[in-house]
Tab-separated table of C-alpha atoms and ligand atoms in Angstrom:
chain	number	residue	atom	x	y	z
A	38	UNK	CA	-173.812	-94.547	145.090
A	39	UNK	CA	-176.173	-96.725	147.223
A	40	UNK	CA	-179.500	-97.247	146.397
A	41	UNK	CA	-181.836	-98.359	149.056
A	42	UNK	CA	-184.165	-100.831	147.410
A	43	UNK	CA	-186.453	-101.258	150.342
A	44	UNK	CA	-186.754	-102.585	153.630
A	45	UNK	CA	-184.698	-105.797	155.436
A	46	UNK	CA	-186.588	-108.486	156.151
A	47	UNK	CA	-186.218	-112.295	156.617
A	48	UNK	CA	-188.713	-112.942	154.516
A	49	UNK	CA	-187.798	-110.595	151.508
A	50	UNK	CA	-183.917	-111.725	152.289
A	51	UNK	CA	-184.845	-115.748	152.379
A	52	UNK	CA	-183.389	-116.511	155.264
A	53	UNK	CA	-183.054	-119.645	156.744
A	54	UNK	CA	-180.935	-119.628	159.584
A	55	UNK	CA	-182.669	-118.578	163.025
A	56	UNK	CA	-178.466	-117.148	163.445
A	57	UNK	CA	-178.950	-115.058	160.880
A	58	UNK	CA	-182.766	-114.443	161.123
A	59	UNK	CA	-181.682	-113.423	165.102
A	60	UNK	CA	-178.909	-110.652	163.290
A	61	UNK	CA	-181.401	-109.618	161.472
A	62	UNK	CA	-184.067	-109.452	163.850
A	63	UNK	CA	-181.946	-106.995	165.941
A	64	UNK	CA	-181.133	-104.440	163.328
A	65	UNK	CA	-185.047	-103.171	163.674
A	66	UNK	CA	-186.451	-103.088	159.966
A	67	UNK	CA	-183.884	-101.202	158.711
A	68	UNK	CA	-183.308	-99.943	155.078
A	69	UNK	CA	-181.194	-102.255	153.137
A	70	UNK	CA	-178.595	-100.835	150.889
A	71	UNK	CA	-177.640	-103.256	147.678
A	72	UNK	CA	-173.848	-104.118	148.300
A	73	UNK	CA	-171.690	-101.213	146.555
A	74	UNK	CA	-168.447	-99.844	146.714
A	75	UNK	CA	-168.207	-99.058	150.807
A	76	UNK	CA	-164.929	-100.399	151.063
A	77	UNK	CA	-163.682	-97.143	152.892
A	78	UNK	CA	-166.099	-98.117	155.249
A	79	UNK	CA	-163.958	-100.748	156.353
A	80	UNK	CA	-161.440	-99.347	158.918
A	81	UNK	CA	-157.552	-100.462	158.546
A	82	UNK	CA	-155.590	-101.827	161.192
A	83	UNK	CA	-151.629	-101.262	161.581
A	84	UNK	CA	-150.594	-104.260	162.887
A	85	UNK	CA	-147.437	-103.263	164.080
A	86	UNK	CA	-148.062	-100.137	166.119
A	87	UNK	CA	-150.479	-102.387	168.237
A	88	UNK	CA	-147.177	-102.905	169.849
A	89	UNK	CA	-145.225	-99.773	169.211
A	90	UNK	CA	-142.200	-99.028	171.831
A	91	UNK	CA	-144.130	-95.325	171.653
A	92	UNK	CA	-147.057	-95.721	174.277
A	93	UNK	CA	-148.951	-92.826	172.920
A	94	UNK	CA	-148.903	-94.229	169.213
A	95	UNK	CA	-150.002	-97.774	171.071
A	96	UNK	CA	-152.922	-96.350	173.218
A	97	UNK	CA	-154.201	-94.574	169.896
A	98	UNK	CA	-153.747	-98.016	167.974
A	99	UNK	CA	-155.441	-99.636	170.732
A	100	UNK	CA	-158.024	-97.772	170.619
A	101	UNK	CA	-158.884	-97.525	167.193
A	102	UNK	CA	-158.760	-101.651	166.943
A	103	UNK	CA	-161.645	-101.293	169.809
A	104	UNK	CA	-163.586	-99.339	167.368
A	105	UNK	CA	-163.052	-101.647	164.862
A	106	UNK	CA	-163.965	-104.412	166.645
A	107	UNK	CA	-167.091	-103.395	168.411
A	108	UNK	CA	-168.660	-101.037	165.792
A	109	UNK	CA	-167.889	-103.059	162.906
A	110	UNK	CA	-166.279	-106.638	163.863
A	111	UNK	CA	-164.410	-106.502	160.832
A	112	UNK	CA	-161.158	-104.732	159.827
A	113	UNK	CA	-158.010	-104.754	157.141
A	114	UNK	CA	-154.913	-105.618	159.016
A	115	UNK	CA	-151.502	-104.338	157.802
A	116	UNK	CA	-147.935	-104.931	158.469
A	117	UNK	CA	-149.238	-108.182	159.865
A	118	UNK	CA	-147.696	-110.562	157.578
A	119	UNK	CA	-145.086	-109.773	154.524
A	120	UNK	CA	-146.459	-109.717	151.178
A	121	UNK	CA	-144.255	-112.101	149.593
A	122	UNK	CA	-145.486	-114.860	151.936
A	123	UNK	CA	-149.074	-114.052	150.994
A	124	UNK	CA	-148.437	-113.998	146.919
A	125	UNK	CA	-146.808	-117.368	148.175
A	126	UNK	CA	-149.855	-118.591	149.187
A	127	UNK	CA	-151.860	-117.484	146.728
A	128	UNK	CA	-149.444	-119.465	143.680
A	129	UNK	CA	-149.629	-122.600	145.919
A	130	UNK	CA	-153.367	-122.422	145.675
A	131	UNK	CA	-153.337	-121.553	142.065
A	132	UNK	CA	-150.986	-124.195	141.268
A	133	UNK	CA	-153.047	-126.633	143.366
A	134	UNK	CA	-156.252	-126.034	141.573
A	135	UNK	CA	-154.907	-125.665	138.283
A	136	UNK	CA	-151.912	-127.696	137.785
A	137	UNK	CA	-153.110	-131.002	139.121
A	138	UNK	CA	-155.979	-133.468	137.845
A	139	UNK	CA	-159.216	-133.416	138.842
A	140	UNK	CA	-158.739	-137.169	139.410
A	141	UNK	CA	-156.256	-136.069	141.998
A	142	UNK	CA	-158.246	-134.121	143.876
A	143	UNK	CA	-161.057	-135.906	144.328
A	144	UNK	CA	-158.622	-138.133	146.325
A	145	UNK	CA	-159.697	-135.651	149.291
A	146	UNK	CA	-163.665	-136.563	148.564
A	147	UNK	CA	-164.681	-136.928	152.151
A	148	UNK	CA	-164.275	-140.400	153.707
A	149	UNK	CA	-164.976	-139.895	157.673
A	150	UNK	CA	-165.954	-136.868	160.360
A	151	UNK	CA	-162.168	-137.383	160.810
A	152	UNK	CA	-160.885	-135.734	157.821
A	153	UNK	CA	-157.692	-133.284	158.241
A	154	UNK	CA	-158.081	-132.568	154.581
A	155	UNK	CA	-161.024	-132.607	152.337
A	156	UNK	CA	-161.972	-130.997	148.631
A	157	UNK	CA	-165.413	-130.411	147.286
A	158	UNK	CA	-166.879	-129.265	144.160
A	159	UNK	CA	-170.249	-127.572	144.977
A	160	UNK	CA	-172.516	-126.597	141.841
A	161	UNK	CA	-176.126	-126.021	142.460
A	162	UNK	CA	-178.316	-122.867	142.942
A	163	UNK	CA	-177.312	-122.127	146.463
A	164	UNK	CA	-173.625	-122.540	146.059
A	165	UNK	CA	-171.133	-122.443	143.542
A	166	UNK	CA	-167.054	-123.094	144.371
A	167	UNK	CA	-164.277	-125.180	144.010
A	168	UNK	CA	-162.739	-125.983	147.682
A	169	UNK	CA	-160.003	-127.749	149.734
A	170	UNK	CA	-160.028	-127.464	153.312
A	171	UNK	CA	-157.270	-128.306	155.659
A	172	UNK	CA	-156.434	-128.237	159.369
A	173	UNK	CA	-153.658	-125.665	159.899
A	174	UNK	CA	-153.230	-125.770	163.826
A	175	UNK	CA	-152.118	-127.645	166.028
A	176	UNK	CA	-150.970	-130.032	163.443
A	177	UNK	CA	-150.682	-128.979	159.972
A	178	UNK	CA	-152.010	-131.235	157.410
A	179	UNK	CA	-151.952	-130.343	153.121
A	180	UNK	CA	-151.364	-132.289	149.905
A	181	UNK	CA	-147.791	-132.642	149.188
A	182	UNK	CA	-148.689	-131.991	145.455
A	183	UNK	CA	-147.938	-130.152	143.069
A	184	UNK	CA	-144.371	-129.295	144.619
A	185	UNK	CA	-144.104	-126.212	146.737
A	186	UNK	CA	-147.988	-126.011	147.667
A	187	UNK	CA	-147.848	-127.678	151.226
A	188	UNK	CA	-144.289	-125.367	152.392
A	189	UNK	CA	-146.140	-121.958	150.579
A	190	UNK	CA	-149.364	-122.412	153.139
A	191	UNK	CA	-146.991	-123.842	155.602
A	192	UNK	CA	-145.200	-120.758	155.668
A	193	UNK	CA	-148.366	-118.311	156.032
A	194	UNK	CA	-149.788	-120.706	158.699
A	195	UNK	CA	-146.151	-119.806	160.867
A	196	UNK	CA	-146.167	-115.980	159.853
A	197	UNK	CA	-150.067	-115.837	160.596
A	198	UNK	CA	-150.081	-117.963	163.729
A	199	UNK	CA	-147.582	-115.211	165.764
A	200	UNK	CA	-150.293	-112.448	164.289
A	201	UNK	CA	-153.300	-114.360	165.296
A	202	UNK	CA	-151.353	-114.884	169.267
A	203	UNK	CA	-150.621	-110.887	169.172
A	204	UNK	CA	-154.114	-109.888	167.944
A	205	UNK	CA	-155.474	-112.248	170.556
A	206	UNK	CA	-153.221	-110.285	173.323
A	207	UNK	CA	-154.307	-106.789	172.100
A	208	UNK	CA	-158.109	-107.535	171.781
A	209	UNK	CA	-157.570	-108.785	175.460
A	210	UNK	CA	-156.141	-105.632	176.336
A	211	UNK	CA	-159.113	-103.828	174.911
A	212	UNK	CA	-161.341	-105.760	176.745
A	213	UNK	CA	-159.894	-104.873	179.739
A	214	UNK	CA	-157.798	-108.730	180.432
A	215	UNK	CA	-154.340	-108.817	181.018
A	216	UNK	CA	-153.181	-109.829	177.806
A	217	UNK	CA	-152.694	-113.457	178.100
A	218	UNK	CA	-156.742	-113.526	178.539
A	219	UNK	CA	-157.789	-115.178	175.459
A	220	UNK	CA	-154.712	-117.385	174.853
A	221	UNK	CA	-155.573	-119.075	177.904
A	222	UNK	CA	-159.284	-119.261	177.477
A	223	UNK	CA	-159.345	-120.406	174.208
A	224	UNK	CA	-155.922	-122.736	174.633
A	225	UNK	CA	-155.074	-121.050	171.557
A	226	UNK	CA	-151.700	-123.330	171.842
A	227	UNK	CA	-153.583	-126.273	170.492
A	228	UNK	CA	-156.223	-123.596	168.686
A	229	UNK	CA	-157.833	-125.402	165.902
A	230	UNK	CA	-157.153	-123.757	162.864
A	231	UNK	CA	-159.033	-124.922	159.470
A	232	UNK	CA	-158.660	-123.671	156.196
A	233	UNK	CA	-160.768	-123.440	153.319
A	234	UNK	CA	-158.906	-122.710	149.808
A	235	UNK	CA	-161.522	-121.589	147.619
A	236	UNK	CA	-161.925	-121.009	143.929
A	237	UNK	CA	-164.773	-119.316	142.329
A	238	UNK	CA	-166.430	-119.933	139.733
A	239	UNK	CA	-165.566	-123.572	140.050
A	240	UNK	CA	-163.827	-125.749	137.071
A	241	UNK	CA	-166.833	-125.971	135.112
A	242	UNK	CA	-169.551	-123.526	134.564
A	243	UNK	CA	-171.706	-122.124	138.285
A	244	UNK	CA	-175.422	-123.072	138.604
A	245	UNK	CA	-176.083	-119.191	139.492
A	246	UNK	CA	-174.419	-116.164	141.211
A	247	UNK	CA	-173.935	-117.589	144.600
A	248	UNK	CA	-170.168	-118.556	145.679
A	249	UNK	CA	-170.654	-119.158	149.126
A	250	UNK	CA	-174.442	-118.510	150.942
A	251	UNK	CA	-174.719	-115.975	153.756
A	252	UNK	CA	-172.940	-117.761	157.113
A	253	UNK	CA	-171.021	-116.440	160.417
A	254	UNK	CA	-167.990	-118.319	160.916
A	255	UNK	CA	-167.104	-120.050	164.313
A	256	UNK	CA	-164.311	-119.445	166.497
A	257	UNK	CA	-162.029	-116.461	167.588
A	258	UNK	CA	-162.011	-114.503	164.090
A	259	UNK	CA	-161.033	-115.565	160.240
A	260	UNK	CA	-158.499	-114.594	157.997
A	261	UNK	CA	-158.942	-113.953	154.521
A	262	UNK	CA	-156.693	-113.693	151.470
A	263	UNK	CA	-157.467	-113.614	148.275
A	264	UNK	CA	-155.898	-112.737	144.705
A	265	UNK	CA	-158.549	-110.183	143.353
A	266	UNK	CA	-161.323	-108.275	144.694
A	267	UNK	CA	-164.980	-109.689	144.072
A	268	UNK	CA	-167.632	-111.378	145.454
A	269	UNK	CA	-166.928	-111.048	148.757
A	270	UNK	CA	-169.893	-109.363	150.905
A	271	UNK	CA	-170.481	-108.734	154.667
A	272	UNK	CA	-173.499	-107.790	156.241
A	273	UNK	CA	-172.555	-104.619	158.414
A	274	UNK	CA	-173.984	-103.354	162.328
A	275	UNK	CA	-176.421	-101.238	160.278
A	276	UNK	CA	-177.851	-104.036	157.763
A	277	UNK	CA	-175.834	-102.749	154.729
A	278	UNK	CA	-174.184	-105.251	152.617
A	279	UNK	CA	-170.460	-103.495	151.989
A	280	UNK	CA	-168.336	-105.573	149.153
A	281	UNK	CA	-165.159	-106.284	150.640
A	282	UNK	CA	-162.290	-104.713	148.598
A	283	UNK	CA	-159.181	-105.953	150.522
A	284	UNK	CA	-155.814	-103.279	149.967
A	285	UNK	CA	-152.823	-105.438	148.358
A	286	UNK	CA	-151.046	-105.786	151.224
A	287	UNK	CA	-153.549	-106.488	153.518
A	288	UNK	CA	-155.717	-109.327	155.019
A	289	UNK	CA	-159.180	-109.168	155.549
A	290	UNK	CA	-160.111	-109.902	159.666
A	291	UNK	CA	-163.726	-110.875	160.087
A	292	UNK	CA	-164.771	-111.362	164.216
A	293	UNK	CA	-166.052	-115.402	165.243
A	294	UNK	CA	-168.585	-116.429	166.477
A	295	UNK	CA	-166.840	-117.816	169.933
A	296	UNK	CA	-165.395	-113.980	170.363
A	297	UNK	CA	-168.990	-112.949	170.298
A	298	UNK	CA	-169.983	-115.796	172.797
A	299	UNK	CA	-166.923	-114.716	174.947
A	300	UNK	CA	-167.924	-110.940	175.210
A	301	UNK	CA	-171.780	-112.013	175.675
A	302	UNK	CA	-172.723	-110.029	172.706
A	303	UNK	CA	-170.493	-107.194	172.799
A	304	UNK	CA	-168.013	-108.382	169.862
A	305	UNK	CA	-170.389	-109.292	166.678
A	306	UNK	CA	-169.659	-112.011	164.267
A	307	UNK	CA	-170.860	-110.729	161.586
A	308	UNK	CA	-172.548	-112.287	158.316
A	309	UNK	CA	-170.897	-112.133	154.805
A	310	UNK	CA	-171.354	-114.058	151.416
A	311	UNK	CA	-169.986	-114.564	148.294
A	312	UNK	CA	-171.415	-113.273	144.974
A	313	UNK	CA	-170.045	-114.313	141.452
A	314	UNK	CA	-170.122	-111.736	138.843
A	315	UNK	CA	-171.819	-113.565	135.975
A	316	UNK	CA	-168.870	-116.038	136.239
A	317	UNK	CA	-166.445	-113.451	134.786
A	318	UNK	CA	-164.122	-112.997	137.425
A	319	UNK	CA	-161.728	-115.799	138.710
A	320	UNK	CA	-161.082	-115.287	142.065
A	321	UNK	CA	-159.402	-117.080	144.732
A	322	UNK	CA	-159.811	-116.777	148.485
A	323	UNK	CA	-157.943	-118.491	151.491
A	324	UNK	CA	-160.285	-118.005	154.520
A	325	UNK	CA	-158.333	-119.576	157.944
A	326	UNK	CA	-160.970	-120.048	161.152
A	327	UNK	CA	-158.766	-119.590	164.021
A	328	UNK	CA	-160.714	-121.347	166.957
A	329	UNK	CA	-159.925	-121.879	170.615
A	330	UNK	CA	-158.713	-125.568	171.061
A	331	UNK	CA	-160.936	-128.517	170.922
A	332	UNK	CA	-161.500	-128.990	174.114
A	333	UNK	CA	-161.462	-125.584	175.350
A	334	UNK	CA	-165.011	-124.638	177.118
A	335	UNK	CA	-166.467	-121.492	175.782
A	336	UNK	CA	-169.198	-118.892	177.636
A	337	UNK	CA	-169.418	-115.547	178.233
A	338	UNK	CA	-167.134	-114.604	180.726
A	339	UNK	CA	-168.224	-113.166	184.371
A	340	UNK	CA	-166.884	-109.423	182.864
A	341	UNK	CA	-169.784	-109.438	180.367
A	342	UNK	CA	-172.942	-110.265	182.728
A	343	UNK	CA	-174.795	-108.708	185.167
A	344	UNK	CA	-178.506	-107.729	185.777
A	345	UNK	CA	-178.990	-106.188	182.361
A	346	UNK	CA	-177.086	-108.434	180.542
A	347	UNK	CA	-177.913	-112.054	181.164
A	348	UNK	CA	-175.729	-114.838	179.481
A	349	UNK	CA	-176.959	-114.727	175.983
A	350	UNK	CA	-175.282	-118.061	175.099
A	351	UNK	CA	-175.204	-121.742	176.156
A	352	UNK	CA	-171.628	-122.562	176.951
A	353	UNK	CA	-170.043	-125.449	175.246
A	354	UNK	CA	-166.688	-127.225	174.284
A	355	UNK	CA	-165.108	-125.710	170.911
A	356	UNK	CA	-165.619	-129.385	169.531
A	357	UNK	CA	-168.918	-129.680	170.651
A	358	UNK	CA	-170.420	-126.526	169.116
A	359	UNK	CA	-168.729	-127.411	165.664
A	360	UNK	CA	-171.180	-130.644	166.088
A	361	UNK	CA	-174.176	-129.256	167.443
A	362	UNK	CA	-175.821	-130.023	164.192
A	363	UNK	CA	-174.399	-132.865	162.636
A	364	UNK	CA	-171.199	-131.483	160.667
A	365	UNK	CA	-168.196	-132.779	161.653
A	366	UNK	CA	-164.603	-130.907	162.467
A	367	UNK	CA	-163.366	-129.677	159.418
A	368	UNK	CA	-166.969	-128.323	158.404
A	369	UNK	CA	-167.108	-125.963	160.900
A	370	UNK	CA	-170.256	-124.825	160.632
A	371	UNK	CA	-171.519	-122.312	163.024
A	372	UNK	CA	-173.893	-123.324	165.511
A	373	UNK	CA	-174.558	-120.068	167.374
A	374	UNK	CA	-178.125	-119.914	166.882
A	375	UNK	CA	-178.290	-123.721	168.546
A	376	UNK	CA	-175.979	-121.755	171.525
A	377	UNK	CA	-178.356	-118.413	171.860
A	378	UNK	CA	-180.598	-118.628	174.947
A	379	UNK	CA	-184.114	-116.727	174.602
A	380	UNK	CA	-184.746	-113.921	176.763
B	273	LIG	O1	-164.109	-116.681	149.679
B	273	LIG	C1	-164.476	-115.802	150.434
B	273	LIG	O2	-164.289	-114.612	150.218
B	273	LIG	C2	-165.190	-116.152	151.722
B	273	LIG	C3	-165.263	-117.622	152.009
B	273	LIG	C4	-165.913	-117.895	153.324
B	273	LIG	O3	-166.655	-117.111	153.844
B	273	LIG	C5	-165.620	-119.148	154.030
B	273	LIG	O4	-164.952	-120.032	153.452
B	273	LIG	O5	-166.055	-119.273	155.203
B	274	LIG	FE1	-166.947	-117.492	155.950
């Protein structure tokens, strides 16, 4: 059962992004609810009868991934991508973390903004993981050790990339587009796609219970994987935290901040965090941040303003909003606050 343990507030929350103190601001003082067990909150999304030969069993899909994007921005998606390739995944990462040196990885320490791959070992109150990013799209980058690692990812990149270019089409068609809509705005031929592998707690024992502190990601939506549930936490249209308890065979889809730029406001990216469990629980996560393509120029588009709804965001290349405040490309940080215009 939830318990409401009192009211939302920046202050109460410690906040410190004006992205998520804006969120916030917008739900109105409402009551919080401490994360529990909502996860048939979450609504699930059949991948394949988004494109069923049976037009009534399409509209109905349709419609019910228009739900799922506007009243929650965040959705299982099934029959998107086969199991096996996911477990695939999953080993590789494993394997990476825990059949190669430390010494190893640290190869990936940063060394310039222009890193295609990059590991980090975060320990300190406000964060608390193990992590190798990588850039999936347009060209694929990844450690060719420990054998089998770089062609298990490789493999979920392909399968995911056709899902990602069909989701794109059918949250087009939702929108009202022709279905090419988004492809073409956000280049998504030359998308850039980053990864972050992540493994909680880290090697070596967490400075406190927070994996990953409350963010939005950038760019058209994220895909997550993972090998067991926990931790996982995002902050819903109402203000209540809902754990994230992804089915087996499906992958968690959690809206971007550059969809919400694109609808002016209508599409949410929406908050989430990670929480350990007193270090108990070994858990590891694959989170993929499909974004439009560098150089692609993002704003809301004509269809989403009028009178009452002036652009809420400062338009802006793809690479220049993932170094609006001083991170670099394979960071990606989100910098919609820096992008929301005052009314
Ligand atoms: O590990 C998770 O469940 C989420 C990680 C995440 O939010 C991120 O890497 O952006
Ligand atoms: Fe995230």
């Amino acid at each position: 059962m939830a318990t409401t343990v009192g009211v939302l507030s920046k202050k109460s929350y410690g906040l410190k992004d004006e992205a998520i103190s804006h969120s916030l601001d917008s739900m109105n003082s409402v009551d919080f609810v401490s994360a529990t067990d909502h996860h048939d909150e979450i609504p699930t999304v059949d991948y394949s009868l988004l494109f069923s030969d049976d037009h009534v069993e399409r509209a109905n899909a349709l419609e019910h991934l228009g739900k799922a994007c506007q009243e929650f921005g965040f959705f299982y998606l099934v029959n998107g991508v086969a199991e096996s390739v996911v477990e695939g995944a999953l080993k590789g990462i494993s394997d990476f973390f825990h059949l190669t040196k430390q010494e190893e990885r640290s190869e990936y320490l940063k060394k310039s903004s222009k890193d295609r791959i990059r590991w980090g070992l975060r320990s300190h109150a406000g964060e608390n993981r193990e992590f190798l990013k990588v850039v999936a799209h347009p060209q694929y980058h990844c450690p060719s050790k420990p054998a089998d690692f770089r062609d298990a990812i490789g493999e979920y990149y392909k399968r995911f990339h056709e899902v990602e270019l069909g989701l794109a089409k059918a949250i087009s068609k939702i929108l009202g587009y022709e279905e090419t809509y988004i492809e073409k705005e956000f280049k998504l031929e030359a998308g850039f796609d980053v990864s972050a592998m992540n493994l909680y707690p880290p090697s070596f024992h967490s400075k406190g219970s927070i994996g990953v502190p409350d963010h939005t990601d950038p760019g058209l939506f994220v895909s997550l994987i993972q090998d067991v549930n926990g931790g996982l936490q995002v902050l819903s249209h109402n203000g209540k935290w809902i754990s994230v308890n992804i089915p087996r065979n499906a992958i968690f889809i959690n809206l971007g901040d550059h969809l919400e730029i694109l609808t002016n406001g209508k599409y949410k990216s929406h908050i989430h965090q990670v929480i350990l469990d007193n270090n108990e629980v070994r858990r590891i996560s694959m989170a993929t941040l499909h974004g439009p393509s560098l150089d692609a120029f993002v704003a809301p588009a004509p269809e989403f303003v009028d009178e009452s709804h002036p652009p809420a965001y400062r338009g802006v290349t793809y690479k220049e909003s993932l170094e609006l405040n001083g991170y670099d490309e394979i960071d990606v940080q989100s910098s919609i606050a820096q992008l929301r215009i005052s009314i």
